[in-house]
Amino acid sequence: MSVFPATAAAKAAGRSRTSASGTRPGSRNQRSAYWFIAPLGLGFAVFYFWPLLQTLYFSFTEFGAFGGHTFIGTDNYLRVVKDVTVWQALGNTLIYCVIGLMALPIAIVVASLLNRRGLRGVSVYRALYFIPFVTLPVAVGLVWNWLYNGDFGLVNEILSWFGVDRHYWVSDPSTAVYAIGTVMVWSTTGYYLVIFMAGVKGIPQDYYEAAELDGAGPLRRFFTITLPLLSPTIFFASVICMINSLQTFDLIYIMMAEKNPAIGDTQSVVGLFYKWAFVENAQGAAAALAFLLMLVIAALTYLQFRIQKRWVHYA
Amino acid sequence: MPDRRRIDPGSVATHAVLSFGALVMVFPFLWQLLTALKTLAETSQVPPTFLPKDWNWDSFEEVFTALPFREMLTNSLINTIGRTVGQLVFCSLAAYAFARMRFRGRNVLFALFLSVLMVPSSLLVLPQYDIIQSLGLLNSAPALFLPGMFSAFGTFMLRQFFLTLPKELEEAARIDGAGSFRIFWSIMLPLIRPALAALAVITAMWSWNDLLWPLIVNTDPERMPISAGLTSLEGQYETNYPVMMAGSLIASLPMLIVYLFLQRHFVQSVALSGSKS
């Protein structure tokens, strides 16, 4: 127990030898620190730490028709593992994750185009690309459903100019997941663009000038300078992107009507969780499903951190 | 070096690609506006018309009768203000203590608080619902913003800023006899105003756009924020695209306006964070 205060005090003493008694951790200062933390700590305890324990408890219980939880051991976990819809939802979620990652290469290309010397209107482009990210997801879902509409939608109209046949994009099980994934990419590209613009700006211009003198063309410069030096940012963005898309819910909920024939082929894990927990009242199984999702997120994040050593270059 | 007076073909190509991308990003909103201004009959024409034949503004009035739209917008506003103010107050207090004060258990507590960042929100929703229910708050304004007032991300971000401030300011104030809270409130807090603005802007955006939590706690249409309310419009007005488009436009407008005015803070908050909620 005494390890932390001791090291903290030692560090502090080393750092602030000159400031003497003024900032010494007097007991009054100590006590007031707890008052500063108390409101947030109380909020976390009530709305985060306690619920986490509760969910763990729920996952081993069955929720009765008239309330109350009865302990049923690992039955919920067995149900989750045996349920076909769970595996389907997990598969869909992984597809969203892979499609969602497509926002990264697009954002990288746009960011490096915007980094071109003397280019005008950079902030205007950035603002326009960022707008879909700021917009209400429900509004985004509704307008895209309208664009995808099989009978009167603009997407079919534009594709018909190129001789592509009319298609019911969001109700055909073979295309629905990609149609929704495309909207995900469209709405998040601007967010990653901002992150990559900051990363690209950090690459010294001298590198590009030296490479240009050596006769490297724009493509060569992109692949030998921009990409490797941006790799830490790419790694960070891909971890964030993966974690977010594994928890995807909003767009699918909005774009898929209940009687849509493609619903099973587009349902995400969180979508299934919502259905179990709040429509079918299977709280225990829903809690177990949520833990499965957390496990998947943790495993994939761990995997990313393991693989990063092979492709991320830290300067 | 490209000659500035002549037109550089590379830069023309760059602009061409970037403009096409920008068009793809913005066009759906333009189409939304144009659809909202068409009559219902015109929206089902094949091939679709680009500009409305008669500019029809009725849909913008109709959404206010189709749904308790005014109440929903108010609920969104309350939710957004509640969460944002809550985070600014609670996170800045804790962040200050973690960054500038020494006390027993600081590192352990900080690690514990940060662990909240790693837990997927769906894992907590069931018991959070039970808590709101046992407080008798289902279908109320506080139900919307209560859990969202506390944020590990906000605490972490503000702490990073507090760490950069020079120690001398605090020391001078303490010699003048100022207490901890006084130092925090009137000296340190004003110095991290840019970080507070960035946190406020990003929190406001997440609150306005949040869907899952409001769908769960407030099922009464009069108590829903607009993010959840619009989904019920989808159910009732399945084929009335002008009304749906008008509704989504009005609902997105407040955030778009905030964005256009506070762009700098948006960009800063994203650059600082990189992480959702």
Coordinates of C-alpha atoms in Angstrom, one line a residue:
Chain A
M1 CA 0.0 0.0 0.0
S2 CA 2.8 2.4 0.9
V3 CA 4.6 1.9 -2.4
F4 CA 2.8 4.6 -4.4
P5 CA 2.9 7.6 -2.0
A6 CA 6.5 6.8 -1.3
T7 CA 7.5 6.9 -4.9
A8 CA 5.3 9.9 -5.6
A9 CA 6.8 11.8 -2.8
A10 CA 10.4 10.8 -3.8
K11 CA 9.8 12.0 -7.3
A12 CA 8.3 15.2 -6.1
A13 CA 11.2 15.8 -3.8
G14 CA 13.6 15.3 -6.7
R15 CA 11.8 17.6 -9.0
S16 CA 11.0 20.5 -6.7
R17 CA 13.9 20.8 -4.4
T18 CA 14.0 24.5 -4.9
S19 CA 10.4 25.3 -4.2
A20 CA 10.7 24.1 -0.6
S21 CA 7.8 24.2 1.8
G22 CA 5.4 26.1 -0.4
T23 CA 4.1 23.1 -2.2
R24 CA 4.9 20.4 0.3
P25 CA 2.0 18.0 0.5
G26 CA 0.6 19.3 3.7
S27 CA -2.3 17.4 5.1
R28 CA -4.8 20.2 4.3
N29 CA -3.8 20.1 0.6
Q30 CA -4.1 16.3 0.7
R31 CA -7.6 16.4 2.1
S32 CA -8.8 19.0 -0.4
A33 CA -7.6 16.8 -3.3
Y34 CA -10.1 14.2 -2.3
W35 CA -12.8 16.9 -2.4
F36 CA -11.8 17.7 -5.9
I37 CA -12.1 14.1 -7.0
A38 CA -15.1 13.1 -5.0
P39 CA -17.9 14.3 -7.4
L40 CA -16.4 12.5 -10.4
G41 CA -15.5 9.5 -8.3
L42 CA -19.1 9.3 -7.0
G43 CA -20.4 9.5 -10.6
F44 CA -18.0 6.8 -11.7
A45 CA -18.9 4.5 -8.8
V46 CA -22.6 4.8 -9.4
F47 CA -22.7 4.8 -13.2
Y48 CA -19.7 2.8 -14.2
F49 CA -18.0 0.6 -11.6
W50 CA -21.2 -0.6 -9.9
P51 CA -22.9 -1.4 -13.3
L52 CA -19.8 -3.3 -14.4
L53 CA -20.2 -5.6 -11.4
Q54 CA -23.9 -5.8 -11.9
T55 CA -23.5 -6.9 -15.5
L56 CA -21.1 -9.6 -14.5
Y57 CA -23.8 -10.7 -12.0
F58 CA -26.6 -10.5 -14.5
S59 CA -24.7 -12.7 -16.9
F60 CA -25.0 -15.6 -14.5
T61 CA -28.7 -15.1 -13.8
E62 CA -32.0 -15.4 -15.5
F63 CA -34.4 -12.4 -15.4
G64 CA -37.9 -13.6 -14.3
A65 CA -41.1 -12.4 -15.9
F66 CA -42.1 -10.5 -12.8
G67 CA -38.6 -9.2 -12.0
G68 CA -35.8 -10.7 -9.9
H69 CA -32.7 -12.6 -11.0
T70 CA -32.2 -16.3 -10.4
F71 CA -28.7 -17.7 -10.5
I72 CA -28.3 -20.2 -13.4
G73 CA -24.5 -20.5 -13.7
T74 CA -23.0 -20.4 -17.1
D75 CA -26.2 -21.2 -19.1
N76 CA -26.3 -17.7 -20.6
Y77 CA -22.7 -18.1 -21.9
L78 CA -23.6 -21.5 -23.4
R79 CA -26.7 -19.9 -25.0
V80 CA -24.6 -17.2 -26.5
V81 CA -22.0 -19.6 -27.9
K82 CA -24.6 -22.0 -29.3
D83 CA -26.8 -19.3 -30.9
V84 CA -26.5 -19.0 -34.6
T85 CA -27.7 -15.4 -34.7
V86 CA -24.8 -14.4 -32.4
W87 CA -22.2 -15.8 -34.8
Q88 CA -24.0 -14.1 -37.7
A89 CA -24.0 -10.8 -35.8
L90 CA -20.4 -11.2 -35.0
G91 CA -19.6 -12.0 -38.6
N92 CA -21.5 -8.9 -39.7
T93 CA -19.7 -6.8 -37.1
L94 CA -16.3 -7.9 -38.4
I95 CA -17.4 -7.0 -42.0
Y96 CA -18.4 -3.5 -40.7
C97 CA -15.0 -3.3 -39.1
V98 CA -13.1 -4.2 -42.3
I99 CA -15.2 -1.9 -44.4
G100 CA -15.0 0.9 -41.8
L101 CA -11.2 0.7 -42.0
M102 CA -11.5 1.8 -45.6
A103 CA -12.0 5.3 -44.3
L104 CA -8.3 5.3 -43.3
P105 CA -6.6 5.0 -46.8
I106 CA -9.1 7.5 -48.2
A107 CA -8.3 10.0 -45.4
I108 CA -4.6 9.4 -45.8
V109 CA -4.7 10.1 -49.5
V110 CA -6.8 13.2 -49.0
A111 CA -4.5 14.4 -46.2
S112 CA -1.4 14.1 -48.3
L113 CA -3.1 15.8 -51.2
L114 CA -4.0 18.7 -48.9
N115 CA -0.3 18.8 -47.7
R116 CA 0.8 19.9 -51.2
R117 CA 2.9 23.1 -51.1
G118 CA 1.0 26.3 -51.8
L119 CA -2.4 24.6 -52.2
R120 CA -5.2 27.0 -51.6
G121 CA -8.5 26.3 -49.8
V122 CA -7.2 23.7 -47.4
S123 CA -9.4 24.8 -44.6
V124 CA -12.5 24.8 -46.8
Y125 CA -11.9 21.3 -48.0
R126 CA -11.3 20.1 -44.4
A127 CA -14.5 21.8 -43.3
L128 CA -16.5 20.2 -46.0
Y129 CA -15.1 16.7 -45.5
F130 CA -15.8 17.0 -41.7
I131 CA -19.5 17.9 -42.1
P132 CA -20.9 14.3 -42.4
F133 CA -19.1 13.4 -39.1
V134 CA -20.8 16.3 -37.2
T135 CA -24.3 15.5 -38.6
L136 CA -26.9 13.7 -36.6
P137 CA -26.5 9.9 -37.4
V138 CA -30.3 9.6 -37.7
A139 CA -30.4 12.3 -40.4
V140 CA -27.5 10.6 -42.1
G141 CA -29.3 7.2 -42.1
L142 CA -32.5 8.7 -43.4
V143 CA -31.0 10.5 -46.3
W144 CA -28.9 7.5 -47.3
N145 CA -32.0 5.3 -47.2
W146 CA -33.6 7.7 -49.5
L147 CA -30.6 7.8 -51.9
Y148 CA -30.5 3.9 -51.8
N149 CA -34.3 3.7 -52.4
G150 CA -34.9 0.9 -55.0
D151 CA -37.7 2.7 -56.8
F152 CA -37.0 6.4 -56.7
G153 CA -33.5 6.6 -55.3
L154 CA -30.7 8.7 -56.8
V155 CA -28.1 6.0 -56.5
N156 CA -30.0 3.8 -59.0
E157 CA -30.5 6.8 -61.2
I158 CA -26.9 7.7 -61.4
L159 CA -25.8 4.0 -61.9
S160 CA -28.3 3.7 -64.7
W161 CA -26.3 6.2 -66.7
F162 CA -23.6 3.6 -66.7
G163 CA -25.9 0.8 -67.6
V164 CA -26.2 -0.7 -64.1
D165 CA -29.6 -2.3 -63.3
R166 CA -31.9 -1.0 -60.6
H167 CA -31.3 -2.5 -57.2
Y168 CA -32.8 -2.6 -53.7
W169 CA -29.6 -1.8 -51.9
V170 CA -30.7 -2.0 -48.3
S171 CA -33.3 -4.8 -48.5
D172 CA -31.2 -7.2 -50.5
P173 CA -29.3 -9.4 -48.0
S174 CA -26.3 -9.6 -50.4
T175 CA -25.8 -5.9 -50.6
A176 CA -27.3 -4.4 -47.4
V177 CA -24.2 -4.8 -45.2
Y178 CA -22.0 -3.1 -47.9
A179 CA -24.5 -0.3 -48.4
I180 CA -24.5 0.5 -44.7
G181 CA -20.7 0.1 -44.5
T182 CA -20.3 2.6 -47.3
V183 CA -22.3 5.1 -45.3
M184 CA -20.0 4.4 -42.3
V185 CA -17.0 5.2 -44.4
W186 CA -18.6 8.3 -45.8
S187 CA -19.4 9.7 -42.3
T188 CA -16.1 8.9 -40.6
T189 CA -13.6 9.9 -43.3
G190 CA -13.5 13.5 -42.2
Y191 CA -12.7 12.6 -38.7
Y192 CA -9.6 10.6 -39.7
L193 CA -8.7 13.2 -42.1
V194 CA -8.3 15.7 -39.3
I195 CA -6.1 13.2 -37.4
F196 CA -4.0 12.5 -40.4
M197 CA -3.6 16.1 -41.4
A198 CA -2.0 16.7 -38.0
G199 CA 0.3 13.7 -38.6
V200 CA 1.3 14.7 -42.1
K201 CA 2.1 18.2 -41.0
G202 CA 4.6 16.8 -38.5
I203 CA 6.7 15.3 -41.3
P204 CA 9.6 17.7 -42.1
Q205 CA 9.3 19.3 -45.5
D206 CA 13.1 18.8 -46.0
Y207 CA 12.6 15.0 -46.5
Y208 CA 10.4 15.7 -49.4
E209 CA 12.7 18.3 -50.9
A210 CA 15.7 15.9 -50.6
A211 CA 13.7 13.1 -52.2
E212 CA 12.7 15.4 -55.0
L213 CA 16.3 16.3 -55.7
D214 CA 17.1 12.6 -55.9
G215 CA 14.4 12.4 -58.6
A216 CA 11.7 10.7 -56.6
G217 CA 8.2 11.3 -58.1
P218 CA 5.1 12.0 -56.0
L219 CA 4.1 8.4 -55.7
R220 CA 7.5 7.3 -54.7
R221 CA 7.6 10.1 -52.1
F222 CA 4.2 9.0 -50.8
F223 CA 5.3 5.4 -50.3
T224 CA 8.8 6.0 -49.0
I225 CA 8.3 9.1 -46.8
T226 CA 4.7 9.8 -46.0
L227 CA 3.4 6.3 -45.2
P228 CA 6.3 5.1 -43.0
L229 CA 6.5 8.4 -41.1
L230 CA 2.8 8.4 -40.7
S231 CA 2.6 4.8 -39.4
P232 CA 2.3 5.7 -35.7
T233 CA -0.7 7.9 -36.5
I234 CA -2.1 5.2 -38.8
F235 CA -1.8 2.7 -36.0
F236 CA -3.5 4.9 -33.5
A237 CA -6.3 5.6 -36.0
S238 CA -6.8 2.0 -36.9
V239 CA -7.1 1.0 -33.2
I240 CA -9.7 3.7 -32.6
C241 CA -11.5 2.8 -35.9
M242 CA -11.7 -0.9 -35.0
I243 CA -12.9 -0.3 -31.5
N244 CA -15.6 2.0 -32.7
S245 CA -16.8 -0.1 -35.6
L246 CA -17.0 -3.2 -33.4
Q247 CA -19.6 -1.3 -31.3
T248 CA -21.6 0.0 -34.3
F249 CA -25.3 0.4 -33.7
D250 CA -26.9 3.7 -34.7
L251 CA -26.7 3.5 -38.5
I252 CA -28.0 -0.1 -38.7
Y253 CA -30.8 0.6 -36.3
I254 CA -31.9 3.6 -38.4
M255 CA -31.4 2.1 -41.8
M256 CA -33.0 -1.3 -41.2
A257 CA -36.7 -1.3 -40.7
E258 CA -38.1 -4.2 -38.6
K259 CA -39.6 -6.0 -41.5
N260 CA -36.6 -5.7 -43.7
P261 CA -35.7 -9.1 -45.1
A262 CA -32.0 -8.3 -44.8
I263 CA -32.1 -7.6 -41.1
G264 CA -30.3 -10.8 -40.0
D265 CA -27.6 -10.1 -42.5
T266 CA -26.9 -6.6 -41.2
Q267 CA -27.5 -7.0 -37.4
S268 CA -24.4 -6.0 -35.4
V269 CA -23.5 -7.4 -31.9
V270 CA -24.7 -4.3 -30.1
G271 CA -27.9 -4.4 -32.2
L272 CA -28.5 -7.9 -31.1
F273 CA -27.7 -6.9 -27.5
Y274 CA -30.3 -4.2 -27.7
K275 CA -32.9 -6.6 -29.0
W276 CA -32.2 -9.2 -26.3
A277 CA -32.0 -6.8 -23.5
F278 CA -34.8 -4.3 -24.2
V279 CA -37.2 -6.1 -26.7
E280 CA -37.0 -9.7 -25.7
N281 CA -36.2 -9.1 -22.0
A282 CA -33.5 -11.7 -21.9
Q283 CA -31.2 -9.6 -19.7
G284 CA -28.9 -12.4 -18.6
A285 CA -28.1 -13.6 -22.1
A286 CA -27.7 -9.9 -23.2
A287 CA -25.2 -9.3 -20.4
A288 CA -23.3 -12.5 -21.5
L289 CA -23.3 -11.2 -25.1
A290 CA -21.9 -7.9 -24.0
F291 CA -19.0 -9.7 -22.2
L292 CA -18.3 -11.7 -25.4
L293 CA -18.1 -8.4 -27.3
M294 CA -15.7 -6.9 -24.8
L295 CA -13.6 -10.1 -25.1
V296 CA -13.5 -9.7 -28.9
I297 CA -12.6 -6.0 -28.7
A298 CA -9.8 -6.8 -26.2
A299 CA -8.5 -9.7 -28.2
L300 CA -8.4 -7.7 -31.5
T301 CA -6.8 -4.7 -29.8
Y302 CA -4.2 -6.9 -28.3
L303 CA -3.6 -8.4 -31.7
Q304 CA -3.1 -5.0 -33.2
F305 CA -0.6 -4.1 -30.6
R306 CA 1.3 -7.3 -31.3
I307 CA 1.3 -6.8 -35.1
Q308 CA 2.3 -3.1 -34.8
K309 CA 6.0 -4.0 -34.3
R310 CA 6.1 -5.3 -37.8
W311 CA 4.9 -2.2 -39.6
V312 CA 4.9 0.9 -37.3
H313 CA 8.1 2.9 -37.5
Y314 CA 8.7 5.2 -34.5
A315 CA 11.2 7.9 -35.4
Chain B
M1 CA 9.9 24.5 -58.3
P2 CA 6.6 25.2 -60.0
D3 CA 6.2 28.6 -61.6
R4 CA 3.6 30.6 -59.7
R5 CA 2.4 32.5 -62.7
R6 CA 1.7 29.6 -64.9
I7 CA -1.1 27.1 -64.1
D8 CA 0.4 24.1 -62.5
P9 CA -1.2 20.9 -63.9
G10 CA -0.4 19.0 -60.8
S11 CA -2.3 21.5 -58.6
V12 CA -5.3 21.5 -61.0
A13 CA -5.5 17.7 -60.8
T14 CA -5.2 17.9 -57.0
H15 CA -8.1 20.4 -56.9
A16 CA -10.1 18.2 -59.2
V17 CA -9.8 15.1 -57.0
L18 CA -10.4 17.1 -53.8
S19 CA -13.5 18.9 -55.2
F20 CA -15.0 15.6 -56.3
G21 CA -14.5 14.2 -52.8
A22 CA -16.0 17.3 -51.3
L23 CA -19.0 17.0 -53.6
V24 CA -19.6 13.4 -52.4
M25 CA -19.4 14.6 -48.8
V26 CA -21.8 17.5 -49.2
F27 CA -24.2 16.3 -51.9
P28 CA -26.4 14.1 -49.7
F29 CA -27.3 17.2 -47.6
L30 CA -28.1 19.2 -50.7
W31 CA -30.3 16.4 -51.9
Q32 CA -32.0 16.3 -48.5
L33 CA -32.8 20.0 -48.8
L34 CA -34.1 19.6 -52.4
T35 CA -36.2 16.6 -51.4
A36 CA -37.7 18.4 -48.5
L37 CA -38.8 21.2 -50.8
K38 CA -40.5 18.9 -53.3
T39 CA -44.1 17.7 -53.1
L40 CA -44.7 14.1 -52.1
A41 CA -45.8 13.2 -55.7
E42 CA -42.7 14.7 -57.2
T43 CA -40.4 12.5 -55.0
S44 CA -41.8 9.4 -56.5
Q45 CA -41.1 10.4 -60.1
V46 CA -38.8 8.4 -62.3
P47 CA -36.4 9.7 -63.3
P48 CA -36.0 11.9 -60.3
T49 CA -36.1 15.7 -60.8
F50 CA -33.1 17.7 -59.5
L51 CA -34.7 21.0 -58.7
P52 CA -38.3 21.0 -57.2
K53 CA -41.0 22.1 -59.8
D54 CA -42.9 23.9 -57.1
W55 CA -40.9 25.0 -54.1
N56 CA -43.0 23.6 -51.4
W57 CA -42.2 24.6 -47.8
D58 CA -45.1 22.7 -46.1
S59 CA -43.0 19.8 -45.0
F60 CA -41.1 22.0 -42.7
E61 CA -44.4 22.8 -40.9
E62 CA -45.7 19.3 -41.1
V63 CA -42.9 17.8 -39.0
F64 CA -44.0 20.0 -36.1
T65 CA -47.4 18.4 -36.2
A66 CA -46.2 14.9 -37.1
L67 CA -44.1 14.7 -33.9
P68 CA -43.8 16.6 -30.7
F69 CA -40.9 18.1 -32.5
R70 CA -40.5 21.3 -30.4
E71 CA -40.4 19.2 -27.2
M72 CA -37.8 16.8 -28.7
L73 CA -35.5 19.7 -29.7
T74 CA -35.8 21.1 -26.2
N75 CA -35.0 17.7 -24.7
S76 CA -31.9 17.5 -27.0
L77 CA -30.9 20.9 -25.8
I78 CA -31.3 20.0 -22.1
N79 CA -29.4 16.8 -22.6
T80 CA -26.6 18.5 -24.4
I81 CA -26.3 21.3 -21.8
G82 CA -26.5 18.9 -18.9
R83 CA -23.8 16.6 -20.1
T84 CA -21.5 19.4 -21.2
V85 CA -21.8 21.5 -18.1
G86 CA -21.5 18.3 -15.9
Q87 CA -18.3 17.2 -17.7
L88 CA -16.7 20.6 -17.6
V89 CA -17.3 20.8 -13.8
F90 CA -16.6 17.3 -12.7
C91 CA -13.8 16.5 -15.1
S92 CA -11.9 19.8 -14.5
L93 CA -12.1 19.4 -10.7
A94 CA -10.7 15.9 -10.8
A95 CA -8.2 16.6 -13.6
Y96 CA -6.8 19.5 -11.5
A97 CA -6.3 17.3 -8.5
F98 CA -4.7 14.5 -10.5
A99 CA -2.4 17.0 -12.3
R100 CA -1.4 19.4 -9.6
M101 CA -2.0 17.9 -6.1
R102 CA -0.2 15.2 -4.3
F103 CA -2.2 12.7 -2.2
R104 CA -2.2 9.2 -1.0
G105 CA -3.5 6.8 -3.7
R106 CA -3.3 9.2 -6.6
N107 CA -1.8 6.8 -9.1
V108 CA -4.1 4.0 -8.2
L109 CA -7.2 6.2 -8.4
F110 CA -6.1 7.6 -11.7
A111 CA -5.5 4.2 -13.2
L112 CA -8.9 3.1 -11.9
F113 CA -10.6 6.2 -13.5
L114 CA -8.8 5.6 -16.8
S115 CA -10.1 2.0 -16.9
V116 CA -13.6 3.4 -17.6
L117 CA -12.2 4.4 -21.1
M118 CA -11.7 0.8 -22.0
V119 CA -15.2 -0.5 -21.2
P120 CA -17.6 -0.7 -24.1
S121 CA -20.7 1.3 -23.2
S122 CA -23.1 -1.5 -24.0
L123 CA -21.7 -3.5 -21.1
L124 CA -23.0 -0.9 -18.7
V125 CA -26.4 0.0 -20.2
L126 CA -28.5 -2.7 -18.4
P127 CA -27.6 -1.8 -14.8
Q128 CA -27.5 1.9 -15.7
Y129 CA -31.1 1.5 -16.8
D130 CA -32.0 -0.2 -13.5
I131 CA -30.4 2.7 -11.6
I132 CA -32.4 5.3 -13.5
Q133 CA -35.5 3.2 -12.9
S134 CA -35.0 2.8 -9.2
L135 CA -34.4 6.6 -8.9
G136 CA -37.8 7.0 -10.5
L137 CA -36.2 8.9 -13.4
L138 CA -37.3 7.0 -16.5
N139 CA -38.8 9.4 -19.0
S140 CA -37.3 12.5 -17.4
A141 CA -34.7 15.0 -18.5
P142 CA -32.0 13.9 -16.0
A143 CA -32.3 10.4 -17.2
L144 CA -30.9 11.5 -20.5
F145 CA -27.8 13.3 -19.2
L146 CA -26.9 11.7 -15.8
P147 CA -24.4 9.0 -16.7
G148 CA -23.0 11.2 -19.5
M149 CA -21.9 13.9 -17.1
F150 CA -18.9 11.8 -15.9
S151 CA -16.2 11.2 -18.4
A152 CA -12.8 9.5 -18.2
F153 CA -11.8 11.0 -21.5
G154 CA -12.5 14.5 -20.4
T155 CA -10.6 14.0 -17.2
F156 CA -7.6 12.7 -19.0
M157 CA -7.6 15.4 -21.6
L158 CA -7.9 18.3 -19.1
R159 CA -5.2 16.7 -16.9
Q160 CA -2.8 16.8 -19.8
F161 CA -3.4 20.6 -20.1
F162 CA -3.1 21.2 -16.3
L163 CA 0.2 19.5 -16.4
T164 CA 1.7 22.0 -18.8
L165 CA 1.0 25.0 -16.5
P166 CA 4.0 26.5 -14.6
K167 CA 4.2 25.8 -10.9
E168 CA 5.1 29.4 -9.9
L169 CA 1.5 30.6 -10.4
E170 CA 0.2 28.3 -7.7
E171 CA 3.0 29.1 -5.4
A172 CA 2.6 32.8 -5.6
A173 CA -1.2 32.5 -5.0
R174 CA -0.6 30.3 -2.0
I175 CA 1.8 32.8 -0.5
D176 CA -0.9 35.4 -0.9
G177 CA -3.1 33.1 1.2
A178 CA -5.4 31.7 -1.5
G179 CA -7.0 28.3 -0.8
S180 CA -6.9 25.3 -3.1
F181 CA -10.3 26.0 -4.7
R182 CA -9.6 29.6 -5.1
I183 CA -6.4 28.8 -7.0
F184 CA -8.1 26.3 -9.1
W185 CA -11.1 28.5 -10.0
S186 CA -9.6 31.9 -10.5
I187 CA -6.0 31.1 -11.7
M188 CA -5.6 27.7 -13.2
L189 CA -9.0 27.2 -14.8
P190 CA -8.9 30.3 -17.0
L191 CA -5.5 29.2 -18.3
I192 CA -6.9 26.0 -19.8
R193 CA -9.8 27.7 -21.6
P194 CA -8.8 26.3 -25.0
A195 CA -9.0 22.8 -23.7
L196 CA -12.3 23.5 -21.9
A197 CA -13.7 24.8 -25.2
A198 CA -12.5 21.8 -27.1
L199 CA -14.0 19.4 -24.6
A200 CA -17.3 21.3 -24.5
V201 CA -17.6 21.2 -28.3
I202 CA -16.9 17.5 -28.7
T203 CA -19.1 16.6 -25.7
A204 CA -22.0 18.7 -27.1
M205 CA -21.7 16.9 -30.4
W206 CA -21.8 13.4 -28.8
S207 CA -24.7 14.4 -26.6
W208 CA -26.8 15.8 -29.4
N209 CA -26.1 12.8 -31.6
D210 CA -26.4 10.0 -29.0
L211 CA -29.0 7.4 -29.8
L212 CA -28.8 4.1 -27.9
W213 CA -29.1 5.5 -24.3
P214 CA -32.1 7.9 -25.1
L215 CA -33.9 5.0 -26.9
I216 CA -33.6 3.0 -23.7
V217 CA -34.4 5.4 -20.9
N218 CA -36.9 7.7 -22.5
T219 CA -39.6 5.9 -24.5
D220 CA -42.2 8.6 -24.2
P221 CA -42.1 10.7 -27.4
E222 CA -42.5 13.9 -25.4
R223 CA -39.4 13.0 -23.4
M224 CA -37.2 11.8 -26.3
P225 CA -34.4 13.9 -27.7
I226 CA -34.5 14.5 -31.4
S227 CA -31.9 11.9 -32.2
A228 CA -34.3 9.2 -31.0
G229 CA -37.5 11.0 -32.0
L230 CA -36.6 11.0 -35.7
T231 CA -36.5 7.3 -35.7
S232 CA -40.2 7.2 -34.8
L233 CA -40.9 9.6 -37.7
E234 CA -39.3 6.9 -39.9
G235 CA -41.8 4.4 -38.6
Q236 CA -44.9 6.5 -39.1
Y237 CA -44.0 8.4 -42.2
E238 CA -42.3 5.5 -44.0
T239 CA -42.8 6.9 -47.5
N240 CA -43.2 10.6 -46.8
Y241 CA -39.7 11.5 -47.8
P242 CA -40.2 15.3 -47.9
V243 CA -41.3 15.3 -44.3
M244 CA -38.5 13.0 -43.2
M245 CA -35.9 15.1 -45.0
A246 CA -37.3 18.3 -43.5
G247 CA -37.2 16.8 -40.0
S248 CA -33.6 15.5 -40.3
L249 CA -32.5 18.9 -41.7
I250 CA -34.0 20.8 -38.8
A251 CA -32.6 18.3 -36.3
S252 CA -29.0 18.5 -37.7
L253 CA -29.0 22.2 -38.1
P254 CA -28.1 23.3 -34.5
M255 CA -25.0 21.1 -34.5
L256 CA -24.0 22.3 -38.0
I257 CA -24.3 25.9 -36.9
V258 CA -22.2 25.2 -33.8
Y259 CA -19.7 23.5 -36.0
L260 CA -19.4 26.3 -38.5
F261 CA -18.9 28.8 -35.8
L262 CA -16.5 26.8 -33.6
Q263 CA -14.7 24.8 -36.3
R264 CA -11.3 25.6 -34.8
H265 CA -12.4 24.0 -31.5
F266 CA -13.8 20.9 -33.2
V267 CA -10.6 20.3 -35.1
Q268 CA -8.6 20.9 -32.0
S269 CA -10.7 18.5 -29.9
V270 CA -10.4 15.8 -32.5
A271 CA -6.6 16.3 -32.8
L272 CA -6.4 16.1 -29.0
S273 CA -8.6 13.1 -28.6
G274 CA -8.8 10.8 -31.4
S275 CA -11.2 8.9 -29.3
K276 CA -15.0 8.7 -29.2
S277 CA -17.0 9.8 -26.1

